[in-house]
CSV table of C-alpha atoms and ligand atoms in Angstrom, one decimal:
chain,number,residue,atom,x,y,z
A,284,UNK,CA,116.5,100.4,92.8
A,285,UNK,CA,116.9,101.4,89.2
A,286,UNK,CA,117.7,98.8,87.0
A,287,UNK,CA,121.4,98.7,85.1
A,288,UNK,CA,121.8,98.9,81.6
A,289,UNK,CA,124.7,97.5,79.6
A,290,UNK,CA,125.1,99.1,75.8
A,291,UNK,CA,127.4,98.0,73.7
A,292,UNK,CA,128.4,100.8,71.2
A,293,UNK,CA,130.3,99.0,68.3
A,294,UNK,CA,131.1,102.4,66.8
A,295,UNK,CA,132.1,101.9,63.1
A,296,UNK,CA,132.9,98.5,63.4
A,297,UNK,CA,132.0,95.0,62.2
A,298,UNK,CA,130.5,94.3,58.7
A,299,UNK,CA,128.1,92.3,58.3
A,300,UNK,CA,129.1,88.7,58.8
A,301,UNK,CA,131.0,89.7,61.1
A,302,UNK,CA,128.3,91.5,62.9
A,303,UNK,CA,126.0,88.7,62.7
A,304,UNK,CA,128.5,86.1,64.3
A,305,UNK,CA,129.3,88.9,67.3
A,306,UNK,CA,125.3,89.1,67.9
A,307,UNK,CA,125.2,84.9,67.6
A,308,UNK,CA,127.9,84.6,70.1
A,309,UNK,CA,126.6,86.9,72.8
A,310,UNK,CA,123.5,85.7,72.5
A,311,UNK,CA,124.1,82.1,73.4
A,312,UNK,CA,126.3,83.7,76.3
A,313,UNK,CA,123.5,86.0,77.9
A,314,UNK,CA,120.2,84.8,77.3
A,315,UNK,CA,119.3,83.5,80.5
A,316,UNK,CA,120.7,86.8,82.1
A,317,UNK,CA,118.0,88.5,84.4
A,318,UNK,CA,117.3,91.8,85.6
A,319,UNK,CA,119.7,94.0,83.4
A,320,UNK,CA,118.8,95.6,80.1
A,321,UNK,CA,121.4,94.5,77.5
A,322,UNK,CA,121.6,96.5,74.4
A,323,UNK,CA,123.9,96.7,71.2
A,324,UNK,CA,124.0,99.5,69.1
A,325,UNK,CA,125.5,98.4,65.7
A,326,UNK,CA,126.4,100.2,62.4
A,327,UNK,CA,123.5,101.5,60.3
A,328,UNK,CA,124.1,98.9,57.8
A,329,UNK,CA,124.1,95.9,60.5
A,330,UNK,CA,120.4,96.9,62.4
A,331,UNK,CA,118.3,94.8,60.1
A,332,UNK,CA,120.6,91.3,60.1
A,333,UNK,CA,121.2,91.9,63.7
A,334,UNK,CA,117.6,92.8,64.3
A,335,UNK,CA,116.6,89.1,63.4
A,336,UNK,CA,119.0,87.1,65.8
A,337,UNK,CA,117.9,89.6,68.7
A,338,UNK,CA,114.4,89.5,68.2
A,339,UNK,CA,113.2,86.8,70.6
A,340,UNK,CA,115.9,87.2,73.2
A,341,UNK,CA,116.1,89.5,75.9
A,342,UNK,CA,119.1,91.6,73.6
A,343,UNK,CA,117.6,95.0,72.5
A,344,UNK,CA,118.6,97.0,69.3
A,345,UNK,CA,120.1,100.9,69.5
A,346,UNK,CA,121.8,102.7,66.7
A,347,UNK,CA,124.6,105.2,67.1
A,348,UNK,CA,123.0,108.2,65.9
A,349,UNK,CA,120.1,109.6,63.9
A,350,UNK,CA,118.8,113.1,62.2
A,351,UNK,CA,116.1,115.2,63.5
A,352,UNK,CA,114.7,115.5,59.8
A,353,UNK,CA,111.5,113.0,59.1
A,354,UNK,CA,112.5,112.5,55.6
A,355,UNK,CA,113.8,114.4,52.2
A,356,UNK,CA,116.6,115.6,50.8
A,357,UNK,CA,119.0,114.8,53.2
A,358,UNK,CA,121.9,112.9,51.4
A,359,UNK,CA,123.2,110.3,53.4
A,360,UNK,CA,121.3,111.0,56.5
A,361,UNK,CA,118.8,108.2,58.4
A,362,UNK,CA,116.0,109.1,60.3
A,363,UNK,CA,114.6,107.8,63.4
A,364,UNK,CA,111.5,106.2,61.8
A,365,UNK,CA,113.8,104.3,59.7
A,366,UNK,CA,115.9,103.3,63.0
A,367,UNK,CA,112.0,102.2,64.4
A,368,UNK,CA,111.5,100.0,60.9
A,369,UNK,CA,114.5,98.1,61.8
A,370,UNK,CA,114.0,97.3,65.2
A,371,UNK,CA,115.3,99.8,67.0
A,372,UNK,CA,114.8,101.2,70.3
A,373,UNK,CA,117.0,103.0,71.6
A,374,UNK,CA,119.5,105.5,69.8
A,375,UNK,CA,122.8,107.1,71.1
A,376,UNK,CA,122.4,110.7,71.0
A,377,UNK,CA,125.8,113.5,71.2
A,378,UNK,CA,128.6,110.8,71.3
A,379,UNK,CA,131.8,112.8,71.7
A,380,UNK,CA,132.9,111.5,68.7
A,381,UNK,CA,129.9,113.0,66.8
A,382,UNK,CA,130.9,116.3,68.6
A,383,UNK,CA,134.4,116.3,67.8
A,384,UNK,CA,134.7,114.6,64.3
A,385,UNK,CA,130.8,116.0,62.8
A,386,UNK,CA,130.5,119.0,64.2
A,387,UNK,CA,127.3,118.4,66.7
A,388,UNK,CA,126.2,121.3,68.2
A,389,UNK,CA,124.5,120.9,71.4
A,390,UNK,CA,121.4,122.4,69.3
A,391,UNK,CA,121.9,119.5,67.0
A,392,UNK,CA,121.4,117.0,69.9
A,393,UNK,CA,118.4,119.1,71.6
A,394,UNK,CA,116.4,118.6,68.2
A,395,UNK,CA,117.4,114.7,67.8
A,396,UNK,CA,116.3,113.8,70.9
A,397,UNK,CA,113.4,115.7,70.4
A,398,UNK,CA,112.9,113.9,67.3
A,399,UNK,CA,113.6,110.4,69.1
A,400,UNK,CA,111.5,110.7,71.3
A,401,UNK,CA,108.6,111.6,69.0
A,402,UNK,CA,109.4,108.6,66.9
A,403,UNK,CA,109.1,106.5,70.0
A,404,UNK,CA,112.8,105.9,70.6
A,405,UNK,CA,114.5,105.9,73.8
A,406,UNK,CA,117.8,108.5,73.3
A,407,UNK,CA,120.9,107.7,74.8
A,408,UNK,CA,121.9,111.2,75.7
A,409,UNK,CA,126.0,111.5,76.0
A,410,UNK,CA,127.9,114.2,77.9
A,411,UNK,CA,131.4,114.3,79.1
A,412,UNK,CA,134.3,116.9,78.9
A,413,UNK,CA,138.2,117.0,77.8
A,414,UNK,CA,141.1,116.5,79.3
A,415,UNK,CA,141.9,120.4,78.7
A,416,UNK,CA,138.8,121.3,80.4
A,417,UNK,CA,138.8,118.7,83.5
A,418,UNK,CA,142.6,120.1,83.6
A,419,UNK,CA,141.6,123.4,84.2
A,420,UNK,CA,138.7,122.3,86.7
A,421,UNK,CA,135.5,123.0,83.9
A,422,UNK,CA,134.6,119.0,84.1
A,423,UNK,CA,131.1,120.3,86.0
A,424,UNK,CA,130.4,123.4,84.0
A,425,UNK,CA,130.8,121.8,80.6
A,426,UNK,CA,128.8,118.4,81.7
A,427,UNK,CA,126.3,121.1,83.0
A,428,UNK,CA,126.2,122.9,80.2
A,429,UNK,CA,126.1,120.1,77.8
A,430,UNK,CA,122.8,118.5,79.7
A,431,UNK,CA,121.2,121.6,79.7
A,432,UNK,CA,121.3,122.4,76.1
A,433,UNK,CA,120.4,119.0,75.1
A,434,UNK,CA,117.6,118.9,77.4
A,435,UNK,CA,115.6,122.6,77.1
A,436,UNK,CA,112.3,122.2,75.5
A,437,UNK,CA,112.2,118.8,75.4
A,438,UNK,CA,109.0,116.7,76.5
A,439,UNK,CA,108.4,113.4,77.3
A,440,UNK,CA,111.4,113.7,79.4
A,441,UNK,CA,112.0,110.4,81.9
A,442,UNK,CA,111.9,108.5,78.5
A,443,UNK,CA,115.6,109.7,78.5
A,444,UNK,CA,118.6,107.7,79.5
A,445,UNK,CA,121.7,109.4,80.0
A,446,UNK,CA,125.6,108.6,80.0
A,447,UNK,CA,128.3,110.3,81.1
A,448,UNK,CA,131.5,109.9,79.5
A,449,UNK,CA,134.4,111.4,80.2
A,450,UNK,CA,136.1,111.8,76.8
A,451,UNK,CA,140.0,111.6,77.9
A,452,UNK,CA,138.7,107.6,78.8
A,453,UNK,CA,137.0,107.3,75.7
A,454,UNK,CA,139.1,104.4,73.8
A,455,UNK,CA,142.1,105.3,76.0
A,456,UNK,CA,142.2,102.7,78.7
A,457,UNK,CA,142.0,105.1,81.3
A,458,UNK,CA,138.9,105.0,83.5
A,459,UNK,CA,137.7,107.5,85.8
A,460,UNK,CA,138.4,107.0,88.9
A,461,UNK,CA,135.0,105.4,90.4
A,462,UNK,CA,134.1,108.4,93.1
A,463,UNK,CA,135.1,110.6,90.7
A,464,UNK,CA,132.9,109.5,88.4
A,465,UNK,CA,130.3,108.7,90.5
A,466,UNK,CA,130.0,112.5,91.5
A,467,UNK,CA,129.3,113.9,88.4
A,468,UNK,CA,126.7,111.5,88.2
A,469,UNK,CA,125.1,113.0,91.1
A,470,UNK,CA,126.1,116.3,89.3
A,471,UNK,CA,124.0,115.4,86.5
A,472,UNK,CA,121.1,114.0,88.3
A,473,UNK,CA,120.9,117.2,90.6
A,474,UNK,CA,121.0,119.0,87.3
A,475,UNK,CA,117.6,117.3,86.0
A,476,UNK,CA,116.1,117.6,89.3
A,477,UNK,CA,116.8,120.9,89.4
A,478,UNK,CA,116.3,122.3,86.0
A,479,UNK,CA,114.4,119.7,84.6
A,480,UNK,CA,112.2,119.2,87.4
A,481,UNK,CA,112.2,115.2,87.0
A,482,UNK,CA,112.7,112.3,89.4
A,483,UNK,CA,116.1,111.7,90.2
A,484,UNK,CA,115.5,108.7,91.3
A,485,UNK,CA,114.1,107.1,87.9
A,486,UNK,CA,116.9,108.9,86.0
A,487,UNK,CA,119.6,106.0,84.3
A,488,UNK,CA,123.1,107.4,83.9
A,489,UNK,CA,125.4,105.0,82.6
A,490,UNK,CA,129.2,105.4,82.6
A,491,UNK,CA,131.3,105.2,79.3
A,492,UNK,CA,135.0,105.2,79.0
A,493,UNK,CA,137.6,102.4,78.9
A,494,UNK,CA,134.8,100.1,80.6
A,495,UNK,CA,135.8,96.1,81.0
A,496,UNK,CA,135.6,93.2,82.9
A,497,UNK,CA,138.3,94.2,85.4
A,498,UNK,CA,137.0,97.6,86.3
A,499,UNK,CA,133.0,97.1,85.9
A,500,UNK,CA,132.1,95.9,89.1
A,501,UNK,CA,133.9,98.6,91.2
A,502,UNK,CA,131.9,101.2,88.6
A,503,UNK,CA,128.7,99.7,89.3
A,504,UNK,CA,129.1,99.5,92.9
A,505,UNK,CA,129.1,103.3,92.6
A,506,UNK,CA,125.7,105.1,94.0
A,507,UNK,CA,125.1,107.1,91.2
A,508,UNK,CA,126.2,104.6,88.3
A,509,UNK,CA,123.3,102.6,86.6
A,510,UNK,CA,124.9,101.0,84.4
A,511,UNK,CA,127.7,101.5,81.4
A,512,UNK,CA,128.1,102.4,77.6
A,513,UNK,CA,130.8,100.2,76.1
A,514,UNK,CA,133.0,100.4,72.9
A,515,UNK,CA,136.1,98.4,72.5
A,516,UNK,CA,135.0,96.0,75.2
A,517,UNK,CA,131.7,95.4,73.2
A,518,UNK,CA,133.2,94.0,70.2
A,519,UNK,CA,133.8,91.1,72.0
A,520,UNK,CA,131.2,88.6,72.9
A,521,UNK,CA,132.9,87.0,76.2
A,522,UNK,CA,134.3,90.1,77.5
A,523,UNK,CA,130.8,92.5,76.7
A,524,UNK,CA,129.1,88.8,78.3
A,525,UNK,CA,131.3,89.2,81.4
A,526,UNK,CA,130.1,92.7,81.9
A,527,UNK,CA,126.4,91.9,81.6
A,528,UNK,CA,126.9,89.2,84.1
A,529,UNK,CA,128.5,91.4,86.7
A,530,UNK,CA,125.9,93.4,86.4
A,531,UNK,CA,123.2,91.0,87.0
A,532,UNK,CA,125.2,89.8,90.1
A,533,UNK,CA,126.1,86.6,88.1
A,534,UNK,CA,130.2,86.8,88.6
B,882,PGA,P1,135.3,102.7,75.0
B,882,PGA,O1,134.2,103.6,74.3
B,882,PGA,O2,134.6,101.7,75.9
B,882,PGA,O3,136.0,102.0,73.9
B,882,PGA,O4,136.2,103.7,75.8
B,882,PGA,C1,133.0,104.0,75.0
B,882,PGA,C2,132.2,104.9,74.2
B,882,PGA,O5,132.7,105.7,73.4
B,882,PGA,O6,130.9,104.8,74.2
C-alpha cells in the first residue's frame, strides 16, 4: 500500500511571524502522527525560519516553485540549490496558478523538474484542467497532455510525486466528486505506465482542490487517491491537523 501524503500549500500567504506560529501550532498538533508524510510548502521568504521548528519533527519542508537555471542573472528568480540550502525537499512544480497568472508553459515545467530532480528534490508535479475544458469533455486529454509534456525526457522518474487538481475546485469550495476524481487518477497512472514505462503502483497522486476536514476521508477512501495538496485548509493548524489525522486513521 502506498503511503499518503498531506501537503500543505500556503500559497502567498503568512509573513513571517505569522508563519512561524502556524508551523509551532501544527507541530505540537501532529508530532506523534504515524505513517503519513506531512509536508508544508511555505513562501520563499518563510523556508529558513520554518526550516528550524520542523527540523526534528516528522514535518517536511517544500516550496511552491523553483527555476530550472543553476544560478546568474536571473532577477528575482530562486533556484533549487537554494530551496536544498534551506531545508527543502520537496518542490511544487506547474501549480495552475503558475500556469494561469506566470505564463508556465508545459516546457517550463518539463525543465524544472528536470532541474529538481538533479538538485535532489522531490517535484510535486500539478496537472488539472478548466471548467471550459471539463465542460466540453477535454478533462482527460488536457490532464494527458499536461503529464506528458512535463514528463518527456525526464530521468530519475519514480522520484516524482504527482497531484491532480482540478482547477474549477481550486480555492472554490467545490470538490470533485470522489469517483470522479478518482478516475483520472487512474487516468494518470495508466498514463505513466504506459508512456512512462514506470510502476503504477509506487506512483503518489495526491488530490488538490477545496480539500478539508469534511470531505478528506471520503477522497482518501478513493483507490487511486494517495493523498492531498491543500491551500486554504492549510493555513490553519487544527483544520490542516485534522486532515493529517484522517489520514493516518487517527479520526
Ligand atoms: P485549495 O487549494 O485547497 O485552497 O483549493 C489547493 C491548491 O491550489 O493546491
Amino acid at each position: 500500500m502506498r503511503k499518503f501524503m498531506i501537503a500543505g500549500n500556503w500559497k502567498m500567504n503568512k509573513e513571517n511571524d505569522e508563519a512561524i506560529d502556524l508551523t509551532a501550532e501544527l507541530v505540537k498538533n501532529v508530532n506523534d502522527i504515524k505513517n503519513v508524510d506531512i509536508v508544508i510548502c511555505p513562501p520563499f521568504t518563510a523556508l529558513f525560519p520554518v526550516n528550524k521548528i520542523i527540523k526534528s519533527t516528522i514535518i517536511e519542508l517544500g516550496a511552491q516553485n523553483m527555476f530550472y537555471e543553476e544560478k546568474g542573472a536571473f532577477t528575482g528568480e530562486i533556484s533549487g540549490n537554494f530551496l536544498v540550502s534551506c531545508g527543502c525537499k520537496y518542490v511544487i512544480i506547474g501549480h495552475s496558478e503558475r500556469r494561469k497568472y506566470f505564463g508556465e508553459s508545459d516546457n517550463d515545467i518539463n525543465k524544472k523538474i528536470k532541474r529538481a530532480v538533479e538538485v535532489g528534490l522531490i517535484p510535486i508535479l500539478c496537472v488539472g484542467e478548466t471548467l471550459e475544458q471539463r465542460e466540453a469533455g477535454h478533462t482527460e486529454e488536457v490532464v494527458r497532455g499536461e503529464i506528458i509534456g512535463a514528463m518527456e525526457n525526464q530521468v530519475n522518474k519514480e522520484k516524482i510525486i504527482f497531484a491532480y487538481e482540478p482547477i474549477w475546485a481550486i480555492g472554490t469550495g467545490k470538490t470533485a466528486q470522489p469517483a470522479d476524481a478518482n478516475s483520472i487518477h487512474k487516468l494518470i497512472r495508466g498514463v505513466l505506465e504506459a508512456d512512462f514505462e514506470m510502476n503504477g503502483d509506487n506512483i503518489r497522486i495526491l488530490y488538490g482542490g477545496s480539500v478539508k476536514p469534511s470531505n478528506a476521508e471520503i477522497l482518501l477512501q478513493q483507490s487511486d487517491i494517495d493523498g492531498s495538496l491543500v491551500g486554504g485548509a492549510s493555513l490553519d493548524a487544527k483544520g490542516f491537523a485534522d486532515i493529517i489525522k484522517i489520514a493516518a486513521g487517527e479520526s
